[in-house]
PDB file of C-alpha atoms in Angstrom:
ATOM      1  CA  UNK A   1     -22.751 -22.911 -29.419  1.00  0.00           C
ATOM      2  CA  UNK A   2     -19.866 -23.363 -26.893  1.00  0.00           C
ATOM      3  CA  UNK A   3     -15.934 -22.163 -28.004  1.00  0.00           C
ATOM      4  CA  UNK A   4     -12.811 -23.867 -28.059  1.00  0.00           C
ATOM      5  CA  UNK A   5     -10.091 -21.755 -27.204  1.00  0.00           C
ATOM      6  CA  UNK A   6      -6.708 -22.937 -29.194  1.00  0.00           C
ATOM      7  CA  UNK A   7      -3.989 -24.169 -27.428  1.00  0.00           C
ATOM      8  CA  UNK A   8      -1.864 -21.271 -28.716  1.00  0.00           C
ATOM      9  CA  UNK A   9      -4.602 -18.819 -27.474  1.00  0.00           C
ATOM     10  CA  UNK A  10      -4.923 -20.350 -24.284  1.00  0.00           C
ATOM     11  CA  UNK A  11      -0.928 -20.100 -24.215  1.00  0.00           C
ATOM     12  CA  UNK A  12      -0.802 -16.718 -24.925  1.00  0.00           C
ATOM     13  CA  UNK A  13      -3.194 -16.157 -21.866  1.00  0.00           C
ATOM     14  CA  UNK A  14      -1.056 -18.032 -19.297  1.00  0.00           C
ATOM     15  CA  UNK A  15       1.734 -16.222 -20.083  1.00  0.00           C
ATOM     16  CA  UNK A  16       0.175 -12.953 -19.994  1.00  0.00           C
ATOM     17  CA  UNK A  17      -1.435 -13.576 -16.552  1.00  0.00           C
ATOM     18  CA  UNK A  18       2.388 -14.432 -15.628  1.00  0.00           C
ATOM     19  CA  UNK A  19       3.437 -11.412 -16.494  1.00  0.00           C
ATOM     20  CA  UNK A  20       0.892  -8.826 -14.752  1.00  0.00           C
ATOM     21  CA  UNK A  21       1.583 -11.214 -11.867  1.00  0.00           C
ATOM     22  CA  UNK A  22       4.815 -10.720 -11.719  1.00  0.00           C
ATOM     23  CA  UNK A  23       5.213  -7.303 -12.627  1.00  0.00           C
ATOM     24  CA  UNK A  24       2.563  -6.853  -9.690  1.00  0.00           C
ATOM     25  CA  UNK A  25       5.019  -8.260  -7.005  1.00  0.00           C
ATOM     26  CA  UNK A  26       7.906  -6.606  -8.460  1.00  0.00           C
ATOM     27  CA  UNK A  27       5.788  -3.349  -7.992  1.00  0.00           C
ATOM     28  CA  UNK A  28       4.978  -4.108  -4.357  1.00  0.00           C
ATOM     29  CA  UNK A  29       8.019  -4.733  -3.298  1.00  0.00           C
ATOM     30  CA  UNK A  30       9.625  -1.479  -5.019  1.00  0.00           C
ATOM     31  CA  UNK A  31       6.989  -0.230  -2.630  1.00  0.00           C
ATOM     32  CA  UNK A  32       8.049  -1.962   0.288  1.00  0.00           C
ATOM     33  CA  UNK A  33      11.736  -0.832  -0.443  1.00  0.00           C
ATOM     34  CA  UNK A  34      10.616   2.213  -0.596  1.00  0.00           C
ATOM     35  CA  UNK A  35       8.839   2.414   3.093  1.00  0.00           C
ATOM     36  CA  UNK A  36      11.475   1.008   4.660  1.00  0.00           C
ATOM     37  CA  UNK A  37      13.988   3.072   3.597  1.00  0.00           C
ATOM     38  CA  UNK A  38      11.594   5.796   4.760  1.00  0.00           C
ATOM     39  CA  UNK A  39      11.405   4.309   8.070  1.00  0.00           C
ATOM     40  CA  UNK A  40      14.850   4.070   8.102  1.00  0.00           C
ATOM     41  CA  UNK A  41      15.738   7.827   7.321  1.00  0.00           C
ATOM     42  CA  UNK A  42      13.140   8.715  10.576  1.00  0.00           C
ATOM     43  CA  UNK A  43      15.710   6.311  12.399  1.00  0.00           C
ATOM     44  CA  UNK A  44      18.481   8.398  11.900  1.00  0.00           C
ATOM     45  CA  UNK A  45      16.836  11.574  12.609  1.00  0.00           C
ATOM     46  CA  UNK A  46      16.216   9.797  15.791  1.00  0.00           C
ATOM     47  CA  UNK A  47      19.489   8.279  16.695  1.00  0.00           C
ATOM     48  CA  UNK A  48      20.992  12.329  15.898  1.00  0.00           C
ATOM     49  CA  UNK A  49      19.079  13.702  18.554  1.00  0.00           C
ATOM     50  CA  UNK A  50      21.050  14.501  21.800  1.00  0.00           C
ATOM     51  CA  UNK A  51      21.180  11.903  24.249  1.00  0.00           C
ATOM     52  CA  UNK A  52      19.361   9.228  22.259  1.00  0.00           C
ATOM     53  CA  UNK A  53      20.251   5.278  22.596  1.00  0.00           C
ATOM     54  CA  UNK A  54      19.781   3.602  18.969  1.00  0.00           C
ATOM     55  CA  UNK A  55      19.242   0.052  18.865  1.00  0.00           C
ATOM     56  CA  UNK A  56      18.006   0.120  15.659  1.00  0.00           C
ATOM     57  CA  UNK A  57      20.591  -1.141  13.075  1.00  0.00           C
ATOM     58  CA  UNK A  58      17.806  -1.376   9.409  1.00  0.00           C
ATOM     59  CA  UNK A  59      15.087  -1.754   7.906  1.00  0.00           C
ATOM     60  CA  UNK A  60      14.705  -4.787   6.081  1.00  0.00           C
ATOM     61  CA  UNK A  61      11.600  -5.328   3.486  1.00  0.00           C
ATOM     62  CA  UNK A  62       9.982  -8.731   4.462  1.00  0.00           C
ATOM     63  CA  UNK A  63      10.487 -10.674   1.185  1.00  0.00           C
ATOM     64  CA  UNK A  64      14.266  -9.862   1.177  1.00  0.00           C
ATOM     65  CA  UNK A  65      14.708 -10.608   4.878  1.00  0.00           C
ATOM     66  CA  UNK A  66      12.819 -14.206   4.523  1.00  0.00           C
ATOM     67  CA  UNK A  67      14.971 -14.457   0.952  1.00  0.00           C
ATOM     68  CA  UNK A  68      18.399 -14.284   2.779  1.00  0.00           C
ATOM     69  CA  UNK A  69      17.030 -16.063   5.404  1.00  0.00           C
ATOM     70  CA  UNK A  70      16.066 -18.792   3.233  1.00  0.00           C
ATOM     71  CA  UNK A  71      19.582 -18.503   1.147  1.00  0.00           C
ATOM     72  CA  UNK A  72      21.924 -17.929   4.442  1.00  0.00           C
ATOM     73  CA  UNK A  73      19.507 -19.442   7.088  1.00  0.00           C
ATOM     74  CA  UNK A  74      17.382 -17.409   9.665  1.00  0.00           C
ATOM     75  CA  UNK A  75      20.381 -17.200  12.235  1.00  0.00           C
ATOM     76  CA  UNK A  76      22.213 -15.069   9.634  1.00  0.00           C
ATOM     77  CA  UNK A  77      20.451 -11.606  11.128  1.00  0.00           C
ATOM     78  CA  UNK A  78      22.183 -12.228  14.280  1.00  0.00           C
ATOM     79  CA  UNK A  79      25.491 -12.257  12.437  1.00  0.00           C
ATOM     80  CA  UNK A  80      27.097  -8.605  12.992  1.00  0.00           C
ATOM     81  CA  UNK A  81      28.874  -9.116  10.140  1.00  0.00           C
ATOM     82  CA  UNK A  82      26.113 -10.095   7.745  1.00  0.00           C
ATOM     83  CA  UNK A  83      24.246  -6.859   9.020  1.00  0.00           C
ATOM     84  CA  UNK A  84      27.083  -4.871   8.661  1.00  0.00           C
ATOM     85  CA  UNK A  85      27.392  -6.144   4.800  1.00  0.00           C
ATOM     86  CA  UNK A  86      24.370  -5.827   4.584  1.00  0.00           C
ATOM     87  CA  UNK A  87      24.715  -1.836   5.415  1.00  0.00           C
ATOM     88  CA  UNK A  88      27.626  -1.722   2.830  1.00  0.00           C
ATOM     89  CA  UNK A  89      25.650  -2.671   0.031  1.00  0.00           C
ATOM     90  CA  UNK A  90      21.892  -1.312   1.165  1.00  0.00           C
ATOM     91  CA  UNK A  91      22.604   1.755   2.710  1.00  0.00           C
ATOM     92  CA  UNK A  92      19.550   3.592   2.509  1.00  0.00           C
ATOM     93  CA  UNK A  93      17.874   0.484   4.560  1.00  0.00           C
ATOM     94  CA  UNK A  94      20.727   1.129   7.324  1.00  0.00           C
ATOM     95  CA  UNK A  95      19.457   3.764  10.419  1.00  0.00           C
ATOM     96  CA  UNK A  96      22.599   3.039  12.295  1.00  0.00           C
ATOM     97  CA  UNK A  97      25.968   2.027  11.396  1.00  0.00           C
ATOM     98  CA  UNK A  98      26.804  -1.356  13.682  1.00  0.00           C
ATOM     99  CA  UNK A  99      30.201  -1.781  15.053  1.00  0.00           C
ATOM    100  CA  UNK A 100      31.808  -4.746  14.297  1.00  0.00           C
ATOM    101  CA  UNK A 101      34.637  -4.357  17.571  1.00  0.00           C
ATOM    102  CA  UNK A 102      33.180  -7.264  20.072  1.00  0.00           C
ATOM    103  CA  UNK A 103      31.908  -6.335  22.910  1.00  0.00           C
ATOM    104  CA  UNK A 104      33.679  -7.842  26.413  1.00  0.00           C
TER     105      UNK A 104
END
């Protein structure tokens, strides 16, 4: 004897596999916020230590970075501004302030 599954049943199932799916990627990358602002705080423990050259200006979680790189396009991480605004509004991602005077 072989089952039908209802429309409304197989509905129900789609959207409930939608869900877990995309609580699951919202869940990894919380996760992959949360390393890299890790990382980021070892940074800055770095960059405090006497004598130390910091070239490291954040860390940025890989789905955001290709996100704004998709929204802003991919030369927008070699904009000091954009990384410095970027700073402002993420700054546990930020290991060392960049400063925005030009160099000569």
């Amino acid at each position: 004897m072989m089952l039908k599954a209802s429309d409304e049943a197989m509905t129900d199932a789609l959207i409930k596999e939608l869900c877990s799916g995309r609580q699951f990627l919202d869940s990894l990358q919380k996760r992959r916020e949360i390393e890299a602002a890790e990382e980021a705080k070892t940074y800055r423990k770095l960059g405090r230590q006497k004598g130390a050259k910091m070239v490291h200006l954040a860390e940025i979680p890989q789905r955001e970075y290709l996100q704004m790189a998709q929204k802003y396009g991919a030369e927008c991480w070699q904009d000091r501004e954009f990384i410095s605004d970027y700073q402002k509004y993420e700054p546990a991602m930020a290991s060392n302030k960049i400063s925005l005077a030009r160099e000569i």
